[in-house]
Structures are given as structure tokens and as C-alpha cells.
GROMACS .gro file of C-alpha atoms in nm:
model
  488
    1UNK     CA    1   5.265  -4.598  -6.651
    2UNK     CA    2   5.489  -4.896  -6.730
    3UNK     CA    3   5.190  -5.131  -6.722
    4UNK     CA    4   4.977  -4.925  -6.960
    5UNK     CA    5   5.271  -4.888  -7.200
    6UNK     CA    6   5.339  -5.261  -7.187
    7UNK     CA    7   4.974  -5.345  -7.252
    8UNK     CA    8   4.992  -5.133  -7.567
    9UNK     CA    9   5.287  -5.338  -7.693
   10UNK     CA   10   5.109  -5.670  -7.633
   11UNK     CA   11   4.784  -5.568  -7.801
   12UNK     CA   12   4.791  -5.862  -8.049
   13UNK     CA   13   4.836  -6.104  -7.759
   14UNK     CA   14   4.556  -5.934  -7.565
   15UNK     CA   15   4.321  -5.974  -7.860
   16UNK     CA   16   4.404  -6.343  -7.886
   17UNK     CA   17   4.365  -6.392  -7.510
   18UNK     CA   18   4.030  -6.217  -7.481
   19UNK     CA   19   3.899  -6.373  -7.801
   20UNK     CA   20   4.001  -6.718  -7.683
   21UNK     CA   21   3.829  -6.673  -7.346
   22UNK     CA   22   3.511  -6.537  -7.502
   23UNK     CA   23   3.502  -6.815  -7.764
   24UNK     CA   24   3.557  -7.072  -7.490
   25UNK     CA   25   3.246  -6.940  -7.313
   26UNK     CA   26   3.048  -6.957  -7.636
   27UNK     CA   27   3.171  -7.314  -7.695
   28UNK     CA   28   3.058  -7.415  -7.346
   29UNK     CA   29   2.723  -7.240  -7.389
   30UNK     CA   30   2.634  -7.322  -7.748
   31UNK     CA   31   2.816  -7.650  -7.795
   32UNK     CA   32   2.924  -7.790  -8.130
   33UNK     CA   33   2.641  -7.621  -8.320
   34UNK     CA   34   2.840  -7.296  -8.292
   35UNK     CA   35   3.166  -7.448  -8.418
   36UNK     CA   36   3.149  -7.275  -8.758
   37UNK     CA   37   3.076  -6.934  -8.607
   38UNK     CA   38   3.354  -6.979  -8.351
   39UNK     CA   39   3.598  -7.078  -8.627
   40UNK     CA   40   3.512  -6.760  -8.819
   41UNK     CA   41   3.549  -6.548  -8.506
   42UNK     CA   42   3.890  -6.702  -8.431
   43UNK     CA   43   4.001  -6.632  -8.789
   44UNK     CA   44   3.895  -6.269  -8.742
   45UNK     CA   45   4.094  -6.252  -8.417
   46UNK     CA   46   4.403  -6.389  -8.590
   47UNK     CA   47   4.352  -6.141  -8.875
   48UNK     CA   48   4.329  -5.853  -8.626
   49UNK     CA   49   4.647  -5.967  -8.451
   50UNK     CA   50   4.817  -5.993  -8.792
   51UNK     CA   51   4.710  -5.640  -8.886
   52UNK     CA   52   4.836  -5.498  -8.555
   53UNK     CA   53   5.173  -5.675  -8.584
   54UNK     CA   54   5.251  -5.590  -8.947
   55UNK     CA   55   5.328  -5.214  -8.904
   56UNK     CA   56   5.598  -5.286  -8.645
   57UNK     CA   57   5.763  -5.541  -8.875
   58UNK     CA   58   5.765  -5.306  -9.172
   59UNK     CA   59   5.898  -5.021  -8.958
   60UNK     CA   60   6.174  -5.240  -8.813
   61UNK     CA   61   6.068  -5.198  -8.452
   62UNK     CA   62   6.363  -5.248  -8.218
   63UNK     CA   63   6.535  -5.105  -7.911
   64UNK     CA   64   6.405  -5.002  -7.568
   65UNK     CA   65   6.075  -4.878  -7.713
   66UNK     CA   66   5.975  -5.238  -7.788
   67UNK     CA   67   6.042  -5.376  -7.438
   68UNK     CA   68   5.745  -5.457  -7.216
   69UNK     CA   69   5.690  -5.581  -6.860
   70UNK     CA   70   6.029  -5.475  -6.727
   71UNK     CA   71   6.235  -5.656  -6.990
   72UNK     CA   72   6.041  -5.983  -7.010
   73UNK     CA   73   5.883  -5.926  -7.352
   74UNK     CA   74   6.000  -5.755  -7.671
   75UNK     CA   75   5.761  -5.649  -7.947
   76UNK     CA   76   6.046  -5.610  -8.197
   77UNK     CA   77   6.051  -5.677  -8.571
   78UNK     CA   78   6.224  -6.015  -8.528
   79UNK     CA   79   5.942  -6.159  -8.321
   80UNK     CA   80   5.689  -5.967  -8.529
   81UNK     CA   81   5.790  -6.135  -8.855
   82UNK     CA   82   5.756  -6.474  -8.686
   83UNK     CA   83   5.412  -6.377  -8.557
   84UNK     CA   84   5.293  -6.293  -8.908
   85UNK     CA   85   5.389  -6.644  -9.021
   86UNK     CA   86   5.234  -6.801  -8.710
   87UNK     CA   87   4.902  -6.616  -8.750
   88UNK     CA   88   4.885  -6.699  -9.123
   89UNK     CA   89   4.959  -7.070  -9.068
   90UNK     CA   90   4.712  -7.087  -8.777
   91UNK     CA   91   4.446  -6.927  -8.996
   92UNK     CA   92   4.510  -7.186  -9.266
   93UNK     CA   93   4.466  -7.466  -9.010
   94UNK     CA   94   4.130  -7.315  -8.914
   95UNK     CA   95   4.014  -7.274  -9.273
   96UNK     CA   96   4.069  -7.635  -9.381
   97UNK     CA   97   3.945  -7.802  -9.062
   98UNK     CA   98   3.561  -7.772  -9.058
   99UNK     CA   99   3.482  -7.987  -9.363
  100UNK     CA  100   3.746  -8.245  -9.263
  101UNK     CA  101   3.604  -8.294  -8.912
  102UNK     CA  102   3.241  -8.274  -9.030
  103UNK     CA  103   3.297  -8.571  -9.259
  104UNK     CA  104   3.427  -8.766  -8.959
  105UNK     CA  105   3.148  -8.643  -8.733
  106UNK     CA  106   3.412  -8.499  -8.497
  107UNK     CA  107   3.383  -8.122  -8.551
  108UNK     CA  108   3.371  -7.962  -8.209
  109UNK     CA  109   3.376  -7.603  -8.098
  110UNK     CA  110   3.693  -7.652  -7.895
  111UNK     CA  111   3.916  -7.695  -8.203
  112UNK     CA  112   3.938  -7.327  -8.309
  113UNK     CA  113   3.976  -7.221  -7.945
  114UNK     CA  114   4.271  -7.456  -7.900
  115UNK     CA  115   4.432  -7.322  -8.219
  116UNK     CA  116   4.387  -6.968  -8.087
  117UNK     CA  117   4.547  -7.045  -7.751
  118UNK     CA  118   4.831  -7.231  -7.923
  119UNK     CA  119   4.889  -6.924  -8.142
  120UNK     CA  120   4.889  -6.707  -7.830
  121UNK     CA  121   5.153  -6.927  -7.669
  122UNK     CA  122   5.368  -6.910  -7.982
  123UNK     CA  123   5.325  -6.534  -7.998
  124UNK     CA  124   5.462  -6.507  -7.644
  125UNK     CA  125   5.745  -6.749  -7.727
  126UNK     CA  126   5.889  -6.551  -8.016
  127UNK     CA  127   5.885  -6.225  -7.819
  128UNK     CA  128   6.019  -6.369  -7.492
  129UNK     CA  129   6.332  -6.200  -7.358
  130UNK     CA  130   6.331  -6.382  -7.027
  131UNK     CA  131   6.347  -6.752  -6.945
  132UNK     CA  132   6.023  -6.729  -6.745
  133UNK     CA  133   5.829  -6.570  -7.032
  134UNK     CA  134   5.980  -6.827  -7.266
  135UNK     CA  135   5.852  -7.115  -7.056
  136UNK     CA  136   5.504  -6.968  -7.013
  137UNK     CA  137   5.460  -6.925  -7.387
  138UNK     CA  138   5.607  -7.265  -7.468
  139UNK     CA  139   5.385  -7.452  -7.223
  140UNK     CA  140   5.070  -7.267  -7.333
  141UNK     CA  141   5.140  -7.378  -7.689
  142UNK     CA  142   5.236  -7.731  -7.584
  143UNK     CA  143   4.928  -7.797  -7.369
  144UNK     CA  144   4.697  -7.694  -7.652
  145UNK     CA  145   4.899  -7.905  -7.898
  146UNK     CA  146   4.871  -8.221  -7.689
  147UNK     CA  147   4.492  -8.197  -7.701
  148UNK     CA  148   4.491  -8.116  -8.075
  149UNK     CA  149   4.702  -8.424  -8.153
  150UNK     CA  150   4.445  -8.650  -7.983
  151UNK     CA  151   4.142  -8.459  -8.110
  152UNK     CA  152   3.982  -8.759  -8.282
  153UNK     CA  153   3.847  -8.938  -7.977
  154UNK     CA  154   3.732  -9.247  -8.169
  155UNK     CA  155   4.063  -9.290  -8.351
  156UNK     CA  156   4.332  -9.503  -8.186
  157UNK     CA  157   4.615  -9.347  -8.387
  158UNK     CA  158   4.510  -8.998  -8.280
  159UNK     CA  159   4.498  -9.101  -7.914
  160UNK     CA  160   4.839  -9.264  -7.950
  161UNK     CA  161   4.980  -8.951  -8.114
  162UNK     CA  162   4.852  -8.730  -7.833
  163UNK     CA  163   4.991  -8.960  -7.564
  164UNK     CA  164   5.334  -8.989  -7.727
  165UNK     CA  165   5.351  -8.613  -7.780
  166UNK     CA  166   5.251  -8.550  -7.418
  167UNK     CA  167   5.499  -8.795  -7.262
  168UNK     CA  168   5.796  -8.690  -7.475
  169UNK     CA  169   5.696  -8.324  -7.453
  170UNK     CA  170   5.693  -8.347  -7.074
  171UNK     CA  171   6.041  -8.500  -7.085
  172UNK     CA  172   6.165  -8.217  -7.309
  173UNK     CA  173   6.009  -7.958  -7.077
  174UNK     CA  174   6.192  -8.117  -6.784
  175UNK     CA  175   6.523  -8.100  -6.973
  176UNK     CA  176   6.454  -7.737  -7.063
  177UNK     CA  177   6.367  -7.646  -6.705
  178UNK     CA  178   6.684  -7.811  -6.578
  179UNK     CA  179   6.887  -7.613  -6.828
  180UNK     CA  180   6.710  -7.292  -6.726
  181UNK     CA  181   6.781  -7.360  -6.357
  182UNK     CA  182   7.151  -7.419  -6.431
  183UNK     CA  183   7.165  -7.104  -6.639
  184UNK     CA  184   7.003  -6.903  -6.362
  185UNK     CA  185   7.236  -7.052  -6.103
  186UNK     CA  186   7.554  -6.971  -6.292
  187UNK     CA  187   7.454  -6.631  -6.436
  188UNK     CA  188   7.241  -6.491  -6.153
  189UNK     CA  189   6.946  -6.391  -6.373
  190UNK     CA  190   6.674  -6.510  -6.605
  191UNK     CA  191   6.664  -6.218  -6.850
  192UNK     CA  192   6.844  -6.269  -7.180
  193UNK     CA  193   7.029  -5.939  -7.135
  194UNK     CA  194   7.152  -6.049  -6.790
  195UNK     CA  195   7.261  -6.388  -6.921
  196UNK     CA  196   7.442  -6.217  -7.209
  197UNK     CA  197   7.626  -5.985  -6.969
  198UNK     CA  198   7.733  -6.278  -6.750
  199UNK     CA  199   7.844  -6.481  -7.052
  200UNK     CA  200   8.049  -6.188  -7.186
  201UNK     CA  201   8.221  -6.123  -6.853
  202UNK     CA  202   8.474  -6.403  -6.901
  203UNK     CA  203   8.526  -6.765  -7.006
  204UNK     CA  204   8.213  -6.978  -6.990
  205UNK     CA  205   8.198  -7.189  -6.676
  206UNK     CA  206   8.123  -7.560  -6.692
  207UNK     CA  207   7.789  -7.508  -6.519
  208UNK     CA  208   7.682  -7.240  -6.766
  209UNK     CA  209   7.789  -7.463  -7.054
  210UNK     CA  210   7.573  -7.748  -6.924
  211UNK     CA  211   7.284  -7.506  -6.880
  212UNK     CA  212   7.324  -7.391  -7.240
  213UNK     CA  213   7.333  -7.749  -7.371
  214UNK     CA  214   7.020  -7.852  -7.178
  215UNK     CA  215   6.831  -7.542  -7.296
  216UNK     CA  216   6.930  -7.616  -7.656
  217UNK     CA  217   6.826  -7.982  -7.612
  218UNK     CA  218   6.484  -7.882  -7.480
  219UNK     CA  219   6.427  -7.643  -7.770
  220UNK     CA  220   6.564  -7.897  -8.021
  221UNK     CA  221   6.272  -8.124  -7.927
  222UNK     CA  222   6.025  -7.850  -8.015
  223UNK     CA  223   6.173  -7.807  -8.363
  224UNK     CA  224   6.211  -8.187  -8.404
  225UNK     CA  225   6.583  -8.163  -8.471
  226UNK     CA  226   6.796  -8.479  -8.459
  227UNK     CA  227   6.850  -8.649  -8.214
  228UNK     CA  228   6.522  -8.527  -8.058
  229UNK     CA  229   6.307  -8.606  -8.361
  230UNK     CA  230   6.171  -8.950  -8.266
  231UNK     CA  231   5.818  -8.825  -8.189
  232UNK     CA  232   5.762  -8.647  -8.519
  233UNK     CA  233   5.666  -8.925  -8.766
  234UNK     CA  234   5.423  -9.094  -8.524
  235UNK     CA  235   5.258  -8.770  -8.414
  236UNK     CA  236   5.228  -8.638  -8.770
  237UNK     CA  237   5.077  -8.964  -8.894
  238UNK     CA  238   4.833  -9.010  -8.606
  239UNK     CA  239   4.709  -8.653  -8.572
  240UNK     CA  240   4.417  -8.526  -8.783
  241UNK     CA  241   4.557  -8.389  -9.111
  242UNK     CA  242   4.461  -8.022  -9.041
  243UNK     CA  243   4.638  -8.055  -8.706
  244UNK     CA  244   4.943  -8.206  -8.877
  245UNK     CA  245   4.946  -7.907  -9.113
  246UNK     CA  246   4.941  -7.683  -8.808
  247UNK     CA  247   5.220  -7.873  -8.629
  248UNK     CA  248   5.443  -7.867  -8.937
  249UNK     CA  249   5.412  -7.491  -8.984
  250UNK     CA  250   5.325  -7.254  -8.699
  251UNK     CA  251   5.494  -7.428  -8.399
  252UNK     CA  252   5.798  -7.494  -8.616
  253UNK     CA  253   5.829  -7.122  -8.688
  254UNK     CA  254   5.787  -7.032  -8.321
  255UNK     CA  255   6.044  -7.283  -8.196
  256UNK     CA  256   6.307  -7.199  -8.459
  257UNK     CA  257   6.271  -6.825  -8.402
  258UNK     CA  258   6.282  -6.874  -8.026
  259UNK     CA  259   6.596  -7.086  -8.058
  260UNK     CA  260   6.753  -6.809  -8.265
  261UNK     CA  261   6.667  -6.546  -8.005
  262UNK     CA  262   6.801  -6.754  -7.716
  263UNK     CA  263   7.123  -6.836  -7.901
  264UNK     CA  264   7.195  -6.483  -8.017
  265UNK     CA  265   7.038  -6.262  -7.751
  266UNK     CA  266   7.119  -6.469  -7.441
  267UNK     CA  267   7.432  -6.663  -7.541
  268UNK     CA  268   7.561  -6.455  -7.833
  269UNK     CA  269   7.885  -6.376  -7.652
  270UNK     CA  270   7.963  -6.748  -7.645
  271UNK     CA  271   7.864  -6.831  -8.003
  272UNK     CA  272   8.156  -7.071  -8.046
  273UNK     CA  273   8.015  -7.283  -7.762
  274UNK     CA  274   7.669  -7.337  -7.909
  275UNK     CA  275   7.764  -7.324  -8.278
  276UNK     CA  276   7.914  -7.674  -8.257
  277UNK     CA  277   7.587  -7.813  -8.121
  278UNK     CA  278   7.384  -7.635  -8.388
  279UNK     CA  279   7.613  -7.754  -8.670
  280UNK     CA  280   7.584  -8.115  -8.553
  281UNK     CA  281   7.205  -8.089  -8.527
  282UNK     CA  282   7.188  -7.927  -8.872
  283UNK     CA  283   7.389  -8.195  -9.050
  284UNK     CA  284   7.226  -8.481  -8.859
  285UNK     CA  285   6.874  -8.346  -8.927
  286UNK     CA  286   6.941  -8.308  -9.299
  287UNK     CA  287   7.084  -8.659  -9.332
  288UNK     CA  288   6.838  -8.841  -9.103
  289UNK     CA  289   6.542  -8.653  -9.251
  290UNK     CA  290   6.650  -8.746  -9.604
  291UNK     CA  291   6.736  -9.111  -9.535
  292UNK     CA  292   6.437  -9.171  -9.306
  293UNK     CA  293   6.191  -9.060  -9.571
  294UNK     CA  294   6.317  -9.291  -9.845
  295UNK     CA  295   6.137  -9.604  -9.727
  296UNK     CA  296   5.812  -9.437  -9.622
  297UNK     CA  297   5.485  -9.535  -9.788
  298UNK     CA  298   5.258  -9.308  -9.580
  299UNK     CA  299   5.259  -8.953  -9.717
  300UNK     CA  300   5.219  -8.785  -9.377
  301UNK     CA  301   5.513  -8.977  -9.233
  302UNK     CA  302   5.719  -8.880  -9.535
  303UNK     CA  303   5.635  -8.513  -9.485
  304UNK     CA  304   5.730  -8.554  -9.118
  305UNK     CA  305   6.080  -8.658  -9.223
  306UNK     CA  306   6.075  -8.375  -9.475
  307UNK     CA  307   6.013  -8.129  -9.190
  308UNK     CA  308   6.310  -8.277  -9.000
  309UNK     CA  309   6.519  -8.236  -9.315
  310UNK     CA  310   6.412  -7.873  -9.354
  311UNK     CA  311   6.495  -7.795  -8.991
  312UNK     CA  312   6.854  -7.888  -9.077
  313UNK     CA  313   6.867  -7.622  -9.348
  314UNK     CA  314   6.718  -7.365  -9.109
  315UNK     CA  315   6.986  -7.443  -8.851
  316UNK     CA  316   7.259  -7.374  -9.108
  317UNK     CA  317   7.144  -7.011  -9.110
  318UNK     CA  318   7.149  -7.001  -8.730
  319UNK     CA  319   7.496  -7.159  -8.718
  320UNK     CA  320   7.633  -6.857  -8.905
  321UNK     CA  321   7.551  -6.647  -8.595
  322UNK     CA  322   7.537  -6.333  -8.808
  323UNK     CA  323   7.263  -6.092  -8.911
  324UNK     CA  324   7.279  -6.235  -9.265
  325UNK     CA  325   7.241  -6.586  -9.124
  326UNK     CA  326   6.937  -6.494  -8.916
  327UNK     CA  327   6.782  -6.312  -9.212
  328UNK     CA  328   6.841  -6.619  -9.434
  329UNK     CA  329   6.678  -6.837  -9.167
  330UNK     CA  330   6.370  -6.612  -9.165
  331UNK     CA  331   6.350  -6.610  -9.546
  332UNK     CA  332   6.370  -6.990  -9.556
  333UNK     CA  333   6.107  -7.014  -9.281
  334UNK     CA  334   5.862  -6.800  -9.480
  335UNK     CA  335   5.909  -7.015  -9.791
  336UNK     CA  336   5.890  -7.335  -9.585
  337UNK     CA  337   5.555  -7.232  -9.433
  338UNK     CA  338   5.408  -7.174  -9.780
  339UNK     CA  339   5.537  -7.511  -9.906
  340UNK     CA  340   5.407  -7.691  -9.597
  341UNK     CA  341   5.059  -7.538  -9.609
  342UNK     CA  342   5.042  -7.617  -9.981
  343UNK     CA  343   5.152  -7.979  -9.941
  344UNK     CA  344   4.903  -8.055  -9.663
  345UNK     CA  345   4.624  -7.873  -9.848
  346UNK     CA  346   4.689  -8.114 -10.134
  347UNK     CA  347   4.690  -8.413  -9.898
  348UNK     CA  348   4.351  -8.305  -9.761
  349UNK     CA  349   4.214  -8.329 -10.115
  350UNK     CA  350   4.311  -8.696 -10.147
  351UNK     CA  351   3.980  -8.861 -10.061
  352UNK     CA  352   3.768  -9.140 -10.201
  353UNK     CA  353   3.401  -9.108 -10.293
  354UNK     CA  354   3.296  -9.187  -9.934
  355UNK     CA  355   3.513  -8.908  -9.791
  356UNK     CA  356   3.783  -9.134  -9.645
  357UNK     CA  357   4.128  -8.979  -9.631
  358UNK     CA  358   4.391  -9.137  -9.857
  359UNK     CA  359   4.749  -9.121  -9.735
  360UNK     CA  360   4.973  -9.366  -9.925
  361UNK     CA  361   5.175  -9.359 -10.247
  362UNK     CA  362   4.952  -9.634 -10.388
  363UNK     CA  363   4.657  -9.395 -10.358
  364UNK     CA  364   4.814  -9.126 -10.578
  365UNK     CA  365   4.934  -9.366 -10.848
  366UNK     CA  366   4.864  -9.209 -11.189
  367UNK     CA  367   4.709  -8.901 -11.030
  368UNK     CA  368   4.810  -8.686 -11.329
  369UNK     CA  369   4.558  -8.879 -11.541
  370UNK     CA  370   4.262  -8.861 -11.303
  371UNK     CA  371   4.330  -8.526 -11.128
  372UNK     CA  372   4.579  -8.334 -11.345
  373UNK     CA  373   4.544  -7.995 -11.171
  374UNK     CA  374   4.608  -8.145 -10.828
  375UNK     CA  375   4.902  -8.350 -10.961
  376UNK     CA  376   5.069  -8.048 -11.120
  377UNK     CA  377   5.031  -7.840 -10.804
  378UNK     CA  378   5.183  -8.123 -10.601
  379UNK     CA  379   5.467  -8.148 -10.852
  380UNK     CA  380   5.546  -7.777 -10.804
  381UNK     CA  381   5.548  -7.814 -10.426
  382UNK     CA  382   5.764  -8.129 -10.426
  383UNK     CA  383   6.015  -7.978 -10.669
  384UNK     CA  384   6.029  -7.668 -10.451
  385UNK     CA  385   6.086  -7.877 -10.136
  386UNK     CA  386   6.365  -8.057 -10.322
  387UNK     CA  387   6.526  -7.721 -10.400
  388UNK     CA  388   6.501  -7.749 -10.777
  389UNK     CA  389   6.535  -7.418 -10.966
  390UNK     CA  390   6.365  -7.192 -11.060
  391UNK     CA  391   6.120  -7.254 -10.774
  392UNK     CA  392   6.133  -7.063 -10.446
  393UNK     CA  393   6.256  -7.360 -10.245
  394UNK     CA  394   6.583  -7.342 -10.440
  395UNK     CA  395   6.625  -6.974 -10.358
  396UNK     CA  396   6.554  -7.037  -9.989
  397UNK     CA  397   6.832  -7.296  -9.971
  398UNK     CA  398   7.062  -7.072 -10.171
  399UNK     CA  399   7.038  -6.780  -9.925
  400UNK     CA  400   7.094  -7.014  -9.629
  401UNK     CA  401   7.402  -7.172  -9.788
  402UNK     CA  402   7.536  -6.832  -9.891
  403UNK     CA  403   7.505  -6.700  -9.534
  404UNK     CA  404   7.711  -6.999  -9.415
  405UNK     CA  405   7.979  -6.932  -9.678
  406UNK     CA  406   7.997  -6.567  -9.572
  407UNK     CA  407   8.045  -6.680  -9.211
  408UNK     CA  408   8.342  -6.897  -9.317
  409UNK     CA  409   8.143  -7.217  -9.274
  410UNK     CA  410   8.217  -7.344  -9.623
  411UNK     CA  411   8.237  -7.709  -9.516
  412UNK     CA  412   7.892  -7.689  -9.358
  413UNK     CA  413   7.745  -7.535  -9.673
  414UNK     CA  414   7.904  -7.803  -9.894
  415UNK     CA  415   7.780  -8.083  -9.667
  416UNK     CA  416   7.431  -7.930  -9.670
  417UNK     CA  417   7.429  -7.913 -10.049
  418UNK     CA  418   7.549  -8.273 -10.082
  419UNK     CA  419   7.292  -8.402  -9.833
  420UNK     CA  420   7.011  -8.211 -10.004
  421UNK     CA  421   7.067  -8.428 -10.311
  422UNK     CA  422   6.963  -8.733 -10.105
  423UNK     CA  423   6.638  -8.562 -10.010
  424UNK     CA  424   6.557  -8.496 -10.375
  425UNK     CA  425   6.503  -8.871 -10.423
  426UNK     CA  426   6.181  -8.905 -10.226
  427UNK     CA  427   6.039  -8.577 -10.354
  428UNK     CA  428   6.093  -8.702 -10.707
  429UNK     CA  429   5.918  -9.025 -10.606
  430UNK     CA  430   5.596  -8.823 -10.579
  431UNK     CA  431   5.638  -8.715 -10.940
  432UNK     CA  432   5.724  -9.065 -11.062
  433UNK     CA  433   5.420  -9.220 -10.893
  434UNK     CA  434   5.177  -8.946 -11.002
  435UNK     CA  435   5.294  -8.913 -11.363
  436UNK     CA  436   5.442  -9.247 -11.467
  437UNK     CA  437   5.260  -9.522 -11.272
  438UNK     CA  438   4.935  -9.685 -11.374
  439UNK     CA  439   4.631  -9.486 -11.254
  440UNK     CA  440   4.477  -9.626 -10.936
  441UNK     CA  441   4.176  -9.393 -10.964
  442UNK     CA  442   4.125  -9.389 -10.589
  443UNK     CA  443   4.104  -9.010 -10.550
  444UNK     CA  444   3.739  -8.977 -10.644
  445UNK     CA  445   3.606  -8.749 -10.370
  446UNK     CA  446   3.514  -8.388 -10.439
  447UNK     CA  447   3.775  -8.138 -10.317
  448UNK     CA  448   3.675  -7.852 -10.089
  449UNK     CA  449   3.692  -7.499 -10.228
  450UNK     CA  450   3.899  -7.375  -9.931
  451UNK     CA  451   4.165  -7.638 -10.000
  452UNK     CA  452   4.179  -7.542 -10.366
  453UNK     CA  453   4.222  -7.174 -10.281
  454UNK     CA  454   4.504  -7.243 -10.034
  455UNK     CA  455   4.676  -7.484 -10.272
  456UNK     CA  456   4.651  -7.241 -10.565
  457UNK     CA  457   4.789  -6.950 -10.361
  458UNK     CA  458   5.079  -7.159 -10.231
  459UNK     CA  459   5.157  -7.297 -10.578
  460UNK     CA  460   5.173  -6.945 -10.721
  461UNK     CA  461   5.391  -6.815 -10.437
  462UNK     CA  462   5.652  -7.091 -10.474
  463UNK     CA  463   5.654  -7.072 -10.854
  464UNK     CA  464   5.887  -6.833 -11.042
  465UNK     CA  465   5.615  -6.569 -10.994
  466UNK     CA  466   5.715  -6.567 -10.626
  467UNK     CA  467   6.049  -6.409 -10.720
  468UNK     CA  468   5.861  -6.082 -10.762
  469UNK     CA  469   5.837  -6.075 -10.382
  470UNK     CA  470   6.198  -6.164 -10.306
  471UNK     CA  471   6.327  -5.808 -10.265
  472UNK     CA  472   6.045  -5.729 -10.025
  473UNK     CA  473   6.096  -6.054  -9.832
  474UNK     CA  474   6.472  -6.002  -9.802
  475UNK     CA  475   6.421  -5.644  -9.689
  476UNK     CA  476   6.174  -5.748  -9.419
  477UNK     CA  477   6.398  -6.036  -9.306
  478UNK     CA  478   6.708  -5.814  -9.288
  479UNK     CA  479   6.517  -5.555  -9.088
  480UNK     CA  480   6.382  -5.821  -8.852
  481UNK     CA  481   6.724  -5.983  -8.800
  482UNK     CA  482   6.875  -5.638  -8.746
  483UNK     CA  483   6.641  -5.575  -8.454
  484UNK     CA  484   6.826  -5.840  -8.248
  485UNK     CA  485   7.135  -5.727  -8.053
  486UNK     CA  486   7.417  -5.941  -8.189
  487UNK     CA  487   7.721  -5.973  -7.967
  488UNK     CA  488   8.043  -5.835  -8.101
   0.00000   0.00000   0.00000
């Protein structure tokens, strides 16, 4: 009875699992000639998982009715909202990939299957309520990601990116496993509820504190928070651009949401212990992300530092350790995913007449003269990333800072605001180069229709028109954050 009930709760994951296995068989049987059909099938599978997850998010699913497999998995609204973002971002990575890889002669049927299995791993991650489930989901996502980073077999940078990601990812997994073993040893269990009960029973022991720090360090690598960010610029630059879009969106959502669940659901009773670590990581990520991007000439490397910078703002919401803080974090995540997908969709459209990808500031010099529509869409996205009103990026930062103020973390909010001014410099550099420099006229290749559609949708959503959705987004985020059991 328990098994059949649990299988009903993990129906989206079952669809992704079965679809991935079937598509893997088709890829082995039909080879690369079926890559387009497999991509479409994987998009349908992600759409089905999205449709099955959405009702639970809107209904605010929470409590014992959402628990599956004897407390190891929770199909609550908190994880559900993250899954909607993960499935949408994964679908975007599938939509833009075929034409990109076809131009390079590297389109293979394994790409959509790897995206599907990575999405499955992330789906398990955000619903994990046990350290074992957490690790299974995280490794499933990581193993697929290592292959995706090195997907261009004939490209040295791609191979280097995959190798660096694998080596450093293995190190982070080892740190996480060590933290999990310490946590198990000093709490007597692996379930988040059991860890929470042990943490609330009295003062935190030194062993449990070390376990907490190692777990946070392992997860900090996955979200590329400082000081575990060193892999991000190299991996983002070397990976194929559709893969970089994927890395910057879906896995980021999964890791941040998982970190929030671990912090609140497993160690919520000892919030003062982990809040200091999160505050340091937040401030350091904002500052390092902003300063590191200033000297970058490669656009993908710059957006890598931008993602580090944005992780800092997300961690401010988590540092509040309140329902309002978690809701603000989810709101910012949703806006961040839209901005990220939009920015990389625009980057994919920067090609010369021979189809070669252009990735430097020199390539977009005077873009407003040669490609005005693309330049104006990029301007909207960069202004939104900088947090300039009245765009949605400003509102996302505002709700995060306000949650910190409400949690009596005024100094953190002020530091975050001050540091965000530094980040505005390199976003404005995009605008200066595109609108005020002499035209280089290098972007001469024809843009794909799928990229235009994604870019247009993202530009509309982050524009002032997006404020029409704010009440709905806040309501969903508050409901999702409310489904987590906050200590105290």
C-alpha cells in the first residue's frame, strides 16, 4: 500500500525515468538520425512532468500526505515550484540545442537523453528529505552534467571544461559525503526530520557542527558560491553554449532549493550556527562575482561571474531563515531563470555568416546599428540583471533585501545593496559597447526562430509587463515556502 501510494507521488519522476530509458534505447538503435525526434519526445516528457507537478504547487501541497518512501521523498509545494523552473529551463536547453550542434556537426541523440536524466536527478534533489535521497539525486544530475560539459568531442575547451568539472565535482562530492557521515554519526539518522529532532534536543555538538559545515561546503560548490566558485568561469566558457545555458539555470535552481531545504528542514533548530556561513558566502559571492566580471572580455565568462553574483543575492533570502526569506529566494530564482535563459538565447544568436559563435565584447560593438532588435532585448536583460527599475530584476532584489530587513539583518541588506552597485558596471558595459561603440558588423549570421521566440518571451517577462504576474508569483512562492516546517 505504501509503495503504490509513493509511486503516485513520484509520477513526474517516473515519467522522466521511463522516457529517458526508452529514448536511450532509441538513441542506441537509431543513432544520430533520430536526434530531432528524441529531442521532441524529451520535451514532451518534460512538459508532462510539468503538467503533473503544477496542481500540487498551486494547491500548496504539504504535510504527511506528500511524503513518499517512508520519509525519504516529499512531493510538497516547495520542491514542486523548483521542479517547474527546472523543467522549463531544461526544455529551453533542448529547444535551442539542435541547430547549434548541427552547425558544428556534433548533434547526437545522447544530448536530450542526458538533459532528461539531469532533470530527473534535480527533481529528486529538490524533493529529498533524507541524506541518501539527496545524494542519489545530486550524483545523477552531476554525472549527466560532466558528460554535457565535454559534449563537443573535437573541441579542446569543451574537453577541458568536462575534466575540470568532473575532478572538482568529485572533490565536492567527497566533502559532502564526509559531512553526511559526520551528521549521521552525531545525530543517529539520515532523515531531515531525525536530524532536526537531534539538533533541537540541546546545544549543537562540535561533531554535528563540523558535519553541518561540510554539508554546506559540498552544496556551496553546486551553487558556485564563493569560495567554491573557481570552476564556474572555465566550465561556462568551455561548455557548448546551450549546455552553459542549462548549467546557469536548472542546476542552479536545484542546488539553491536543496540548500534551503537542508538548512531549514534538517538544521532549522540551529539556524544561528549556519546563518553565519550563509551570510559570509552571500557577501563574498556578491563582491567576488561583481569584481571578477569587470575585466572579462569573453561574454560567457562574464555571465559566469554574473551567476556567482546572483547566488549571493539568493543566499541573502536564505540567511533570513524565515518563510518570507524563503519565499523571496524562490521569487528571485524564478526571475533569475528567465533572465539567464534570455541572456544565453541572445548569445546563441551572435554568429558570423559562416555560423561560428561569437563570444567577445569586440564582436557586439555597435550591435544596435546592425541588429537593433537583438541589441534592445539584450539591453533589457542586462538592465534587469543589474537591478535597474522598473524591470523585474529590480523587484527580485527588492524582495530579497526586504526579507533580510524584516529578519533584523539590516547590515546584510545594506551591504548587498552597496555591492550590487559594483555589479551594475559590467552590465552597463554591454550597453555602452552595443550602443556607443563603432559597429564591428561581425554578427552577420541568421538567427534561429527558436532563439528569437525564447528571447522575446524572456524580454517581455522581465519588462514592466512582468509586474502583472507579481501577485501570482508571490502567492505561489509564499505557499511553497509555507510547505516547509520551519523550526520555532
